[in-house]
């Protein structure tokens, strides 16, 4: 559940609907599910294997398993990816905190869809307020990491993740009773295969990595905390199923409401923050429903920011361990928090009317951070990790991570190794080069 809490977050509820909306709905959903099955599940196992076998964070794992520093570059790539993601992820988490406050103060009462859109635009352009909410999210994450990350995340996730899923099921049931919701259902589940192109496949692969926290070192770090008797296959399968369920339920909530309220499904990053408040206004106990859902969304976001920052904190602690000025956990939390706040400021400013100086080639700093992390760094990191486990780790060590030889889970290892040695690296490389227009 702790790893599911890392995976389940804004990637499922905020990002998945708007990426699906921009890429054809049902067509994207099919490609996404294929990517989760072919890439997501095996690569989640890959990071668990690296972390569990080494007992180290992303910094020390590759060196511990190969007894040399040739793979240290991949550790730094994971660190860089986590920092880039945190820069814009904390901005979105700040939006969630704002919406909790807005729900508590009845700010949404009587507003229509157009007014919700104006509210979001006003929020984004208020750089000071947005930074304050993002700062609150950074502080809460830092406080959790200051103490016992293992027990704290587990206790919180076991209660709040199922509660979030239950709330989403109730919301989906209410949304399906709205007028024209069937149009949204068709958009989300009826595939137009003519809308599938190289960019759709690249977006689906990047989204599957982003949603499952693959390619940034978070799962390696969580794998290092795994008990020796915990089965990697079963854990990975549970995380993937829960993560995918939340993404699909997010689509079930968003797209019927999108067409019921006359919103463009390709609205972009603001889609969820325009549609969800409008849904709550149609529900009984709208005030309580809005507070509960956005509160749970904040929790889901923070469980993900905890895993992201834990990558960087564990990395910095281990990287400075043998230097003249080693940083303990507390000092590492302070240093990483300061770096993240600088990235948050750049991302937040780039979204305001005064942030045009942070725009290049039609994309602002926020969009570039999102695109570079999900579509470039995470796939390339995952590509390298698959090669590392498939070709450079001892095959017996890999197979032994799948449990006892007489179990059906152990047999997954026989399928797993050919996947990470051949199919996954070649497929990632082909999709990546195709999406960039090189192949």
CSV table of C-alpha atoms in Angstrom, one decimal:
chain,number,residue,atom,x,y,z
A,1,UNK,CA,0.0,0.0,0.0
A,2,UNK,CA,2.9,2.3,0.6
A,3,UNK,CA,4.2,1.7,-2.9
A,4,UNK,CA,0.7,2.1,-4.2
A,5,UNK,CA,0.5,5.4,-2.4
A,6,UNK,CA,3.7,6.4,-4.2
A,7,UNK,CA,2.3,5.4,-7.6
A,8,UNK,CA,-1.4,6.5,-7.0
A,9,UNK,CA,-1.5,10.3,-7.0
A,10,UNK,CA,-1.9,13.3,-9.3
A,11,UNK,CA,-0.5,11.2,-12.2
A,12,UNK,CA,-3.7,9.2,-12.2
A,13,UNK,CA,-6.4,11.7,-11.2
A,14,UNK,CA,-4.9,15.0,-12.6
A,15,UNK,CA,-2.7,14.0,-15.5
A,16,UNK,CA,-4.2,10.8,-17.0
A,17,UNK,CA,-7.6,12.4,-17.8
A,18,UNK,CA,-6.1,15.5,-19.6
A,19,UNK,CA,-3.5,13.4,-21.5
A,20,UNK,CA,-6.2,11.0,-22.6
A,21,UNK,CA,-8.4,13.9,-23.6
A,22,UNK,CA,-5.7,15.4,-25.7
A,23,UNK,CA,-5.0,12.0,-27.4
A,24,UNK,CA,-8.4,10.7,-28.5
A,25,UNK,CA,-9.9,9.2,-25.3
A,26,UNK,CA,-10.6,5.5,-26.0
A,27,UNK,CA,-7.8,5.1,-28.5
A,28,UNK,CA,-5.3,6.4,-25.9
A,29,UNK,CA,-6.9,4.2,-23.1
A,30,UNK,CA,-6.2,1.0,-25.2
A,31,UNK,CA,-2.6,2.0,-25.9
A,32,UNK,CA,-2.1,3.0,-22.3
A,33,UNK,CA,-3.3,-0.3,-20.9
A,34,UNK,CA,-1.0,-2.2,-23.4
A,35,UNK,CA,1.9,0.0,-22.2
A,36,UNK,CA,1.1,-0.7,-18.5
A,37,UNK,CA,1.1,-4.5,-19.3
A,38,UNK,CA,4.2,-4.6,-21.5
A,39,UNK,CA,6.3,-1.9,-19.8
A,40,UNK,CA,4.8,-1.0,-16.5
A,41,UNK,CA,4.5,-4.3,-14.7
A,42,UNK,CA,8.0,-5.7,-15.8
A,43,UNK,CA,9.7,-2.4,-15.1
A,44,UNK,CA,8.1,-2.1,-11.7
A,45,UNK,CA,9.6,-5.5,-10.9
A,46,UNK,CA,12.9,-4.4,-12.3
A,47,UNK,CA,13.2,-1.5,-9.9
A,48,UNK,CA,12.0,-3.6,-7.0
A,49,UNK,CA,14.7,-6.2,-7.8
A,50,UNK,CA,17.4,-3.6,-7.9
A,51,UNK,CA,16.4,-2.0,-4.6
A,52,UNK,CA,15.6,-5.2,-2.7
A,53,UNK,CA,18.7,-7.1,-3.8
A,54,UNK,CA,21.1,-4.1,-3.1
A,55,UNK,CA,19.3,-2.8,0.0
A,56,UNK,CA,20.4,0.7,-1.2
A,57,UNK,CA,18.8,3.8,-2.7
A,58,UNK,CA,19.2,4.8,-6.3
A,59,UNK,CA,22.6,6.2,-5.5
A,60,UNK,CA,24.2,3.1,-4.1
A,61,UNK,CA,22.2,0.3,-5.7
A,62,UNK,CA,24.0,-0.1,-9.1
A,63,UNK,CA,27.4,0.2,-7.5
A,64,UNK,CA,26.5,-2.4,-4.8
A,65,UNK,CA,25.3,-4.9,-7.4
A,66,UNK,CA,28.2,-4.5,-9.9
A,67,UNK,CA,31.0,-3.6,-7.5
A,68,UNK,CA,32.1,-0.7,-9.7
A,69,UNK,CA,31.1,2.8,-10.5
A,70,UNK,CA,30.4,2.4,-14.3
A,71,UNK,CA,26.6,2.6,-13.7
A,72,UNK,CA,26.8,5.6,-11.4
A,73,UNK,CA,25.6,7.9,-14.2
A,74,UNK,CA,22.2,6.2,-14.0
A,75,UNK,CA,21.9,7.1,-10.3
A,76,UNK,CA,22.5,10.7,-11.2
A,77,UNK,CA,19.9,10.6,-14.0
A,78,UNK,CA,17.3,9.2,-11.5
A,79,UNK,CA,18.1,12.0,-9.1
A,80,UNK,CA,17.8,14.7,-11.8
A,81,UNK,CA,14.5,13.2,-13.0
A,82,UNK,CA,13.1,13.3,-9.5
A,83,UNK,CA,14.1,16.9,-9.0
A,84,UNK,CA,12.6,18.0,-12.3
A,85,UNK,CA,9.3,16.2,-11.5
A,86,UNK,CA,9.1,17.7,-8.0
A,87,UNK,CA,9.4,21.2,-9.5
A,88,UNK,CA,6.0,21.0,-11.3
A,89,UNK,CA,4.4,18.3,-9.1
A,90,UNK,CA,4.5,20.5,-6.0
A,91,UNK,CA,2.9,23.3,-8.0
A,92,UNK,CA,0.0,21.0,-8.9
A,93,UNK,CA,-0.1,19.8,-5.3
A,94,UNK,CA,-0.4,23.4,-4.2
A,95,UNK,CA,-3.5,23.7,-6.5
A,96,UNK,CA,-5.0,20.8,-4.6
A,97,UNK,CA,-4.4,22.5,-1.3
A,98,UNK,CA,-6.0,25.7,-2.6
A,99,UNK,CA,-9.1,23.8,-3.7
A,100,UNK,CA,-9.5,22.2,-0.2
A,101,UNK,CA,-9.5,25.8,1.3
A,102,UNK,CA,-11.9,27.0,-1.4
A,103,UNK,CA,-14.2,24.0,-0.7
A,104,UNK,CA,-14.1,24.7,3.0
A,105,UNK,CA,-15.0,28.5,2.5
A,106,UNK,CA,-17.9,27.8,0.1
A,107,UNK,CA,-16.0,29.6,-2.7
A,108,UNK,CA,-17.6,27.3,-5.4
A,109,UNK,CA,-21.2,27.7,-4.4
A,110,UNK,CA,-23.4,28.8,-7.3
A,111,UNK,CA,-20.6,28.9,-9.9
A,112,UNK,CA,-21.0,27.5,-13.4
A,113,UNK,CA,-18.3,25.8,-15.5
A,114,UNK,CA,-17.1,29.0,-17.1
A,115,UNK,CA,-16.7,30.6,-13.6
A,116,UNK,CA,-14.7,27.5,-12.5
A,117,UNK,CA,-12.4,28.0,-15.5
A,118,UNK,CA,-11.9,31.7,-14.6
A,119,UNK,CA,-11.2,30.7,-10.9
A,120,UNK,CA,-8.4,28.4,-12.0
A,121,UNK,CA,-6.9,31.0,-14.4
A,122,UNK,CA,-7.0,33.6,-11.5
A,123,UNK,CA,-5.2,31.1,-9.2
A,124,UNK,CA,-2.5,30.3,-11.7
A,125,UNK,CA,-1.8,34.0,-12.3
A,126,UNK,CA,-1.6,34.7,-8.6
A,127,UNK,CA,2.1,33.7,-8.2
A,128,UNK,CA,2.4,34.6,-4.5
A,129,UNK,CA,-0.7,32.6,-3.4
A,130,UNK,CA,0.3,29.6,-5.6
A,131,UNK,CA,3.8,29.6,-4.2
A,132,UNK,CA,2.4,29.7,-0.6
A,133,UNK,CA,0.3,26.6,-1.2
A,134,UNK,CA,3.2,24.8,-2.8
A,135,UNK,CA,5.5,25.8,0.1
A,136,UNK,CA,2.9,24.2,2.4
A,137,UNK,CA,3.1,21.0,0.4
A,138,UNK,CA,6.9,21.0,0.5
A,139,UNK,CA,6.9,21.6,4.3
A,140,UNK,CA,4.5,18.7,5.0
A,141,UNK,CA,6.6,16.4,2.8
A,142,UNK,CA,9.8,17.4,4.5
A,143,UNK,CA,8.2,16.9,8.0
A,144,UNK,CA,7.2,13.3,7.1
A,145,UNK,CA,10.7,12.6,5.7
A,146,UNK,CA,12.3,14.2,8.8
A,147,UNK,CA,10.9,11.3,10.9
A,148,UNK,CA,10.3,7.6,10.2
A,149,UNK,CA,9.4,7.4,6.5
A,150,UNK,CA,8.8,3.6,6.5
A,151,UNK,CA,6.1,3.4,9.2
A,152,UNK,CA,4.6,6.8,8.5
A,153,UNK,CA,3.9,6.2,4.9
A,154,UNK,CA,2.6,2.7,5.5
A,155,UNK,CA,0.1,3.6,8.2
A,156,UNK,CA,-1.2,6.6,6.3
A,157,UNK,CA,-1.5,4.7,2.9
A,158,UNK,CA,-3.3,1.6,4.3
A,159,UNK,CA,-6.2,3.8,5.5
A,160,UNK,CA,-6.4,6.7,3.0
A,161,UNK,CA,-5.7,4.9,-0.3
A,162,UNK,CA,-8.8,2.6,0.0
A,163,UNK,CA,-10.9,5.6,1.2
A,164,UNK,CA,-9.8,7.6,-1.9
A,165,UNK,CA,-10.9,4.7,-4.2
A,166,UNK,CA,-14.2,4.4,-2.4
A,167,UNK,CA,-14.8,8.2,-2.9
A,168,UNK,CA,-14.0,7.9,-6.6
A,169,UNK,CA,-16.5,5.0,-7.0
A,170,UNK,CA,-19.3,7.1,-5.4
A,171,UNK,CA,-18.4,10.0,-7.7
A,172,UNK,CA,-18.4,7.9,-10.8
A,173,UNK,CA,-21.9,6.6,-9.9
A,174,UNK,CA,-23.2,10.2,-9.5
A,175,UNK,CA,-21.6,11.4,-12.7
A,176,UNK,CA,-23.1,8.7,-14.8
A,177,UNK,CA,-26.6,10.0,-13.9
A,178,UNK,CA,-25.8,13.4,-15.5
A,179,UNK,CA,-27.4,14.3,-18.9
A,180,UNK,CA,-25.2,13.5,-21.9
A,181,UNK,CA,-22.8,11.4,-19.7
A,182,UNK,CA,-23.2,8.6,-22.3
A,183,UNK,CA,-21.3,10.8,-24.8
A,184,UNK,CA,-18.4,11.0,-22.4
A,185,UNK,CA,-18.5,7.2,-21.9
A,186,UNK,CA,-18.3,6.6,-25.6
A,187,UNK,CA,-15.4,9.1,-25.9
A,188,UNK,CA,-13.5,7.2,-23.1
A,189,UNK,CA,-14.3,3.6,-24.1
A,190,UNK,CA,-15.0,3.7,-27.8
A,191,UNK,CA,-11.6,3.7,-29.7
A,192,UNK,CA,-11.0,5.5,-32.9
A,193,UNK,CA,-7.8,3.8,-34.1
A,194,UNK,CA,-7.2,6.5,-36.7
A,195,UNK,CA,-6.3,8.8,-33.8
A,196,UNK,CA,-3.4,6.6,-32.8
A,197,UNK,CA,-0.1,8.0,-34.0
A,198,UNK,CA,3.5,7.9,-32.8
A,199,UNK,CA,3.0,10.8,-30.4
A,200,UNK,CA,0.0,8.9,-28.9
A,201,UNK,CA,2.1,5.9,-28.2
A,202,UNK,CA,4.9,8.0,-26.8
A,203,UNK,CA,2.5,9.9,-24.6
A,204,UNK,CA,0.9,6.6,-23.4
A,205,UNK,CA,4.3,5.1,-22.6
A,206,UNK,CA,5.4,8.2,-20.7
A,207,UNK,CA,2.1,8.4,-18.8
A,208,UNK,CA,2.4,4.7,-17.7
A,209,UNK,CA,5.9,5.5,-16.4
A,210,UNK,CA,4.8,8.7,-14.7
A,211,UNK,CA,1.7,7.1,-13.1
A,212,UNK,CA,3.7,4.1,-11.8
A,213,UNK,CA,6.7,6.2,-10.6
A,214,UNK,CA,9.0,4.2,-13.0
A,215,UNK,CA,12.4,5.6,-14.1
A,216,UNK,CA,13.0,8.0,-11.3
A,217,UNK,CA,14.5,5.7,-8.6
A,218,UNK,CA,11.5,5.9,-6.2
A,219,UNK,CA,10.6,2.2,-6.6
A,220,UNK,CA,14.3,1.3,-6.1
A,221,UNK,CA,14.3,3.2,-2.8
A,222,UNK,CA,11.0,1.5,-1.7
A,223,UNK,CA,12.4,-1.9,-2.8
A,224,UNK,CA,15.3,-1.3,-0.4
A,225,UNK,CA,12.8,-1.2,2.4
A,226,UNK,CA,11.1,-4.5,1.4
A,227,UNK,CA,11.3,-7.3,3.9
A,228,UNK,CA,13.2,-10.4,2.6
A,229,UNK,CA,10.0,-12.5,2.5
A,230,UNK,CA,8.0,-10.1,0.5
A,231,UNK,CA,7.2,-11.3,-3.1
A,232,UNK,CA,8.1,-8.9,-5.8
A,233,UNK,CA,5.7,-10.4,-8.4
A,234,UNK,CA,2.6,-10.2,-6.1
A,235,UNK,CA,3.5,-6.7,-4.9
A,236,UNK,CA,4.1,-5.4,-8.4
A,237,UNK,CA,0.8,-6.9,-9.7
A,238,UNK,CA,-1.2,-5.4,-6.8
A,239,UNK,CA,0.4,-1.9,-7.3
A,240,UNK,CA,-0.3,-2.0,-11.1
A,241,UNK,CA,-3.9,-3.1,-10.7
A,242,UNK,CA,-4.7,-0.5,-8.0
A,243,UNK,CA,-2.9,2.2,-9.9
A,244,UNK,CA,-4.7,1.4,-13.2
A,245,UNK,CA,-8.1,1.2,-11.4
A,246,UNK,CA,-7.7,4.7,-10.0
A,247,UNK,CA,-6.7,6.0,-13.5
A,248,UNK,CA,-9.7,4.4,-15.1
A,249,UNK,CA,-12.1,5.6,-12.4
A,250,UNK,CA,-10.7,9.1,-12.9
A,251,UNK,CA,-11.6,8.8,-16.6
A,252,UNK,CA,-15.1,7.5,-15.6
A,253,UNK,CA,-15.6,10.6,-13.4
A,254,UNK,CA,-14.1,13.2,-15.7
A,255,UNK,CA,-15.2,12.4,-19.3
A,256,UNK,CA,-19.0,12.0,-18.7
A,257,UNK,CA,-18.9,15.2,-16.7
A,258,UNK,CA,-16.8,16.9,-19.5
A,259,UNK,CA,-19.6,16.4,-22.0
A,260,UNK,CA,-22.4,17.0,-19.5
A,261,UNK,CA,-21.0,20.4,-18.7
A,262,UNK,CA,-19.8,21.3,-22.2
A,263,UNK,CA,-16.1,21.4,-21.5
A,264,UNK,CA,-13.5,20.6,-24.2
A,265,UNK,CA,-11.8,17.2,-23.3
A,266,UNK,CA,-8.5,18.6,-24.6
A,267,UNK,CA,-8.7,21.4,-22.1
A,268,UNK,CA,-5.2,20.5,-20.8
A,269,UNK,CA,-3.8,20.6,-17.2
A,270,UNK,CA,-6.7,22.6,-15.8
A,271,UNK,CA,-9.3,20.0,-16.9
A,272,UNK,CA,-9.7,18.3,-13.5
A,273,UNK,CA,-9.8,21.6,-11.6
A,274,UNK,CA,-12.6,22.9,-13.8
A,275,UNK,CA,-14.7,19.7,-14.0
A,276,UNK,CA,-14.5,18.3,-10.4
A,277,UNK,CA,-15.9,21.3,-8.6
A,278,UNK,CA,-18.8,21.4,-11.1
A,279,UNK,CA,-19.5,17.7,-10.3
A,280,UNK,CA,-19.6,18.5,-6.6
A,281,UNK,CA,-22.2,21.2,-7.2
A,282,UNK,CA,-24.4,18.6,-8.7
A,283,UNK,CA,-24.1,16.2,-5.7
A,284,UNK,CA,-25.9,15.9,-2.4
A,285,UNK,CA,-23.7,17.3,0.4
A,286,UNK,CA,-21.7,19.2,-2.1
A,287,UNK,CA,-19.7,21.1,0.5
A,288,UNK,CA,-18.7,18.0,2.4
A,289,UNK,CA,-18.0,16.0,-0.8
A,290,UNK,CA,-15.7,18.7,-2.2
A,291,UNK,CA,-13.7,18.9,1.1
A,292,UNK,CA,-13.4,15.1,1.3
A,293,UNK,CA,-12.3,14.5,-2.2
A,294,UNK,CA,-9.8,17.4,-2.5
A,295,UNK,CA,-8.5,16.4,0.9
A,296,UNK,CA,-8.0,12.9,-0.2
A,297,UNK,CA,-6.4,14.2,-3.4
A,298,UNK,CA,-4.0,16.2,-1.3
A,299,UNK,CA,-3.1,13.0,0.6
A,300,UNK,CA,-2.6,11.1,-2.6
A,301,UNK,CA,-0.4,13.9,-3.9
A,302,UNK,CA,1.7,14.1,-0.7
A,303,UNK,CA,2.3,10.3,-0.6
A,304,UNK,CA,3.7,10.7,-4.1
A,305,UNK,CA,5.8,13.8,-3.2
A,306,UNK,CA,7.2,11.9,-0.2
A,307,UNK,CA,8.5,9.1,-2.5
A,308,UNK,CA,9.9,11.6,-4.9
A,309,UNK,CA,11.7,13.6,-2.2
A,310,UNK,CA,12.8,10.4,-0.5
A,311,UNK,CA,14.7,9.5,-3.7
A,312,UNK,CA,16.7,12.7,-3.5
A,313,UNK,CA,17.2,12.7,0.2
A,314,UNK,CA,18.4,9.1,0.3
A,315,UNK,CA,20.6,9.8,-2.7
A,316,UNK,CA,22.2,12.9,-1.1
A,317,UNK,CA,22.7,11.2,2.3
A,318,UNK,CA,24.5,8.2,0.6
A,319,UNK,CA,26.5,10.4,-1.8
A,320,UNK,CA,28.0,12.5,0.9
A,321,UNK,CA,28.5,9.6,3.4
A,322,UNK,CA,32.2,9.2,2.8
A,323,UNK,CA,33.1,12.8,2.1
A,324,UNK,CA,34.6,15.4,4.5
A,325,UNK,CA,31.2,17.0,5.0
A,326,UNK,CA,28.7,14.2,5.2
A,327,UNK,CA,25.0,15.1,5.3
A,328,UNK,CA,22.8,13.2,7.7
A,329,UNK,CA,19.1,12.7,6.9
A,330,UNK,CA,17.9,15.9,8.5
A,331,UNK,CA,20.5,18.1,6.6
A,332,UNK,CA,19.7,16.3,3.3
A,333,UNK,CA,16.0,17.0,3.8
A,334,UNK,CA,16.7,20.8,4.2
A,335,UNK,CA,19.1,20.9,1.2
A,336,UNK,CA,16.6,19.1,-1.1
A,337,UNK,CA,13.7,21.2,0.1
A,338,UNK,CA,15.6,24.4,-0.8
A,339,UNK,CA,16.5,23.1,-4.3
A,340,UNK,CA,12.9,22.0,-4.8
A,341,UNK,CA,11.5,25.4,-3.8
A,342,UNK,CA,13.7,27.1,-6.4
A,343,UNK,CA,12.3,24.7,-9.1
A,344,UNK,CA,8.8,25.3,-7.8
A,345,UNK,CA,9.3,29.1,-8.2
A,346,UNK,CA,10.4,28.7,-11.8
A,347,UNK,CA,7.5,26.4,-12.7
A,348,UNK,CA,5.0,28.6,-11.0
A,349,UNK,CA,6.2,31.9,-12.5
A,350,UNK,CA,6.2,30.4,-16.0
A,351,UNK,CA,2.4,29.9,-15.7
A,352,UNK,CA,1.7,33.5,-14.9
A,353,UNK,CA,1.2,36.4,-17.4
A,354,UNK,CA,4.6,37.7,-16.2
A,355,UNK,CA,6.4,34.5,-16.9
A,356,UNK,CA,6.9,34.8,-20.6
A,357,UNK,CA,10.7,34.9,-20.1
A,358,UNK,CA,10.5,31.3,-19.0
A,359,UNK,CA,9.0,30.1,-22.3
A,360,UNK,CA,10.8,28.5,-25.3
A,361,UNK,CA,9.4,27.1,-28.5
A,362,UNK,CA,5.8,27.7,-27.5
A,363,UNK,CA,6.2,25.8,-24.1
A,364,UNK,CA,6.7,27.3,-20.7
A,365,UNK,CA,9.0,26.0,-18.0
A,366,UNK,CA,6.2,24.0,-16.5
A,367,UNK,CA,5.3,22.2,-19.8
A,368,UNK,CA,9.0,21.6,-20.5
A,369,UNK,CA,9.5,20.0,-17.1
A,370,UNK,CA,6.5,17.7,-17.6
A,371,UNK,CA,7.5,16.8,-21.2
A,372,UNK,CA,11.2,16.2,-20.5
A,373,UNK,CA,10.6,14.0,-17.4
A,374,UNK,CA,7.7,11.8,-18.7
A,375,UNK,CA,8.7,11.5,-22.4
A,376,UNK,CA,12.5,11.5,-22.3
A,377,UNK,CA,14.2,11.0,-18.9
A,378,UNK,CA,11.9,8.4,-17.4
A,379,UNK,CA,11.8,6.2,-20.6
A,380,UNK,CA,15.6,6.4,-21.0
A,381,UNK,CA,16.2,5.6,-17.3
A,382,UNK,CA,13.8,2.6,-17.5
A,383,UNK,CA,15.6,1.5,-20.7
A,384,UNK,CA,18.9,1.5,-18.9
A,385,UNK,CA,17.5,-0.3,-15.9
A,386,UNK,CA,16.1,-3.0,-18.0
A,387,UNK,CA,19.5,-3.5,-19.7
A,388,UNK,CA,21.2,-3.5,-16.3
A,389,UNK,CA,19.0,-6.3,-14.8
A,390,UNK,CA,18.7,-8.2,-18.0
A,391,UNK,CA,22.4,-8.3,-18.9
A,392,UNK,CA,24.6,-7.3,-16.0
A,393,UNK,CA,22.9,-8.8,-12.9
A,394,UNK,CA,23.4,-12.4,-11.9
A,395,UNK,CA,20.5,-14.4,-13.4
A,396,UNK,CA,20.1,-16.6,-10.3
A,397,UNK,CA,19.8,-13.5,-8.1
A,398,UNK,CA,17.1,-12.2,-10.4
A,399,UNK,CA,15.1,-15.4,-10.5
A,400,UNK,CA,15.4,-15.9,-6.8
A,401,UNK,CA,13.6,-12.6,-6.2
A,402,UNK,CA,10.4,-14.2,-7.6
A,403,UNK,CA,9.9,-16.6,-4.7
A,404,UNK,CA,10.2,-20.4,-4.3
A,405,UNK,CA,10.8,-22.6,-7.3
A,406,UNK,CA,7.6,-24.5,-6.9
A,407,UNK,CA,5.4,-21.4,-6.9
A,408,UNK,CA,3.6,-20.0,-10.0
A,409,UNK,CA,5.1,-16.6,-9.1
A,410,UNK,CA,8.6,-18.0,-9.6
A,411,UNK,CA,7.6,-19.0,-13.2
A,412,UNK,CA,7.0,-15.4,-14.0
A,413,UNK,CA,10.8,-15.0,-13.8
A,414,UNK,CA,11.1,-17.2,-16.9
A,415,UNK,CA,8.9,-14.8,-18.8
A,416,UNK,CA,10.4,-11.7,-17.2
A,417,UNK,CA,14.0,-12.1,-18.2
A,418,UNK,CA,13.5,-12.3,-22.0
A,419,UNK,CA,11.2,-9.2,-21.7
A,420,UNK,CA,13.8,-7.1,-20.0
A,421,UNK,CA,16.7,-8.4,-22.0
A,422,UNK,CA,15.2,-8.0,-25.5
A,423,UNK,CA,11.5,-6.9,-25.9
A,424,UNK,CA,11.3,-3.9,-23.5
A,425,UNK,CA,14.6,-2.2,-24.4
A,426,UNK,CA,13.9,-2.5,-28.2
A,427,UNK,CA,10.3,-1.4,-27.8
A,428,UNK,CA,11.2,1.6,-25.7
A,429,UNK,CA,13.9,2.6,-28.1
A,430,UNK,CA,11.7,2.2,-31.2
A,431,UNK,CA,8.8,4.2,-29.6
A,432,UNK,CA,11.1,6.9,-28.3
A,433,UNK,CA,12.9,7.4,-31.7
A,434,UNK,CA,9.6,7.2,-33.5
A,435,UNK,CA,7.9,9.8,-31.3
A,436,UNK,CA,10.9,12.2,-31.8
A,437,UNK,CA,10.6,11.7,-35.6
A,438,UNK,CA,14.0,10.1,-35.9
A,439,UNK,CA,12.9,6.5,-36.8
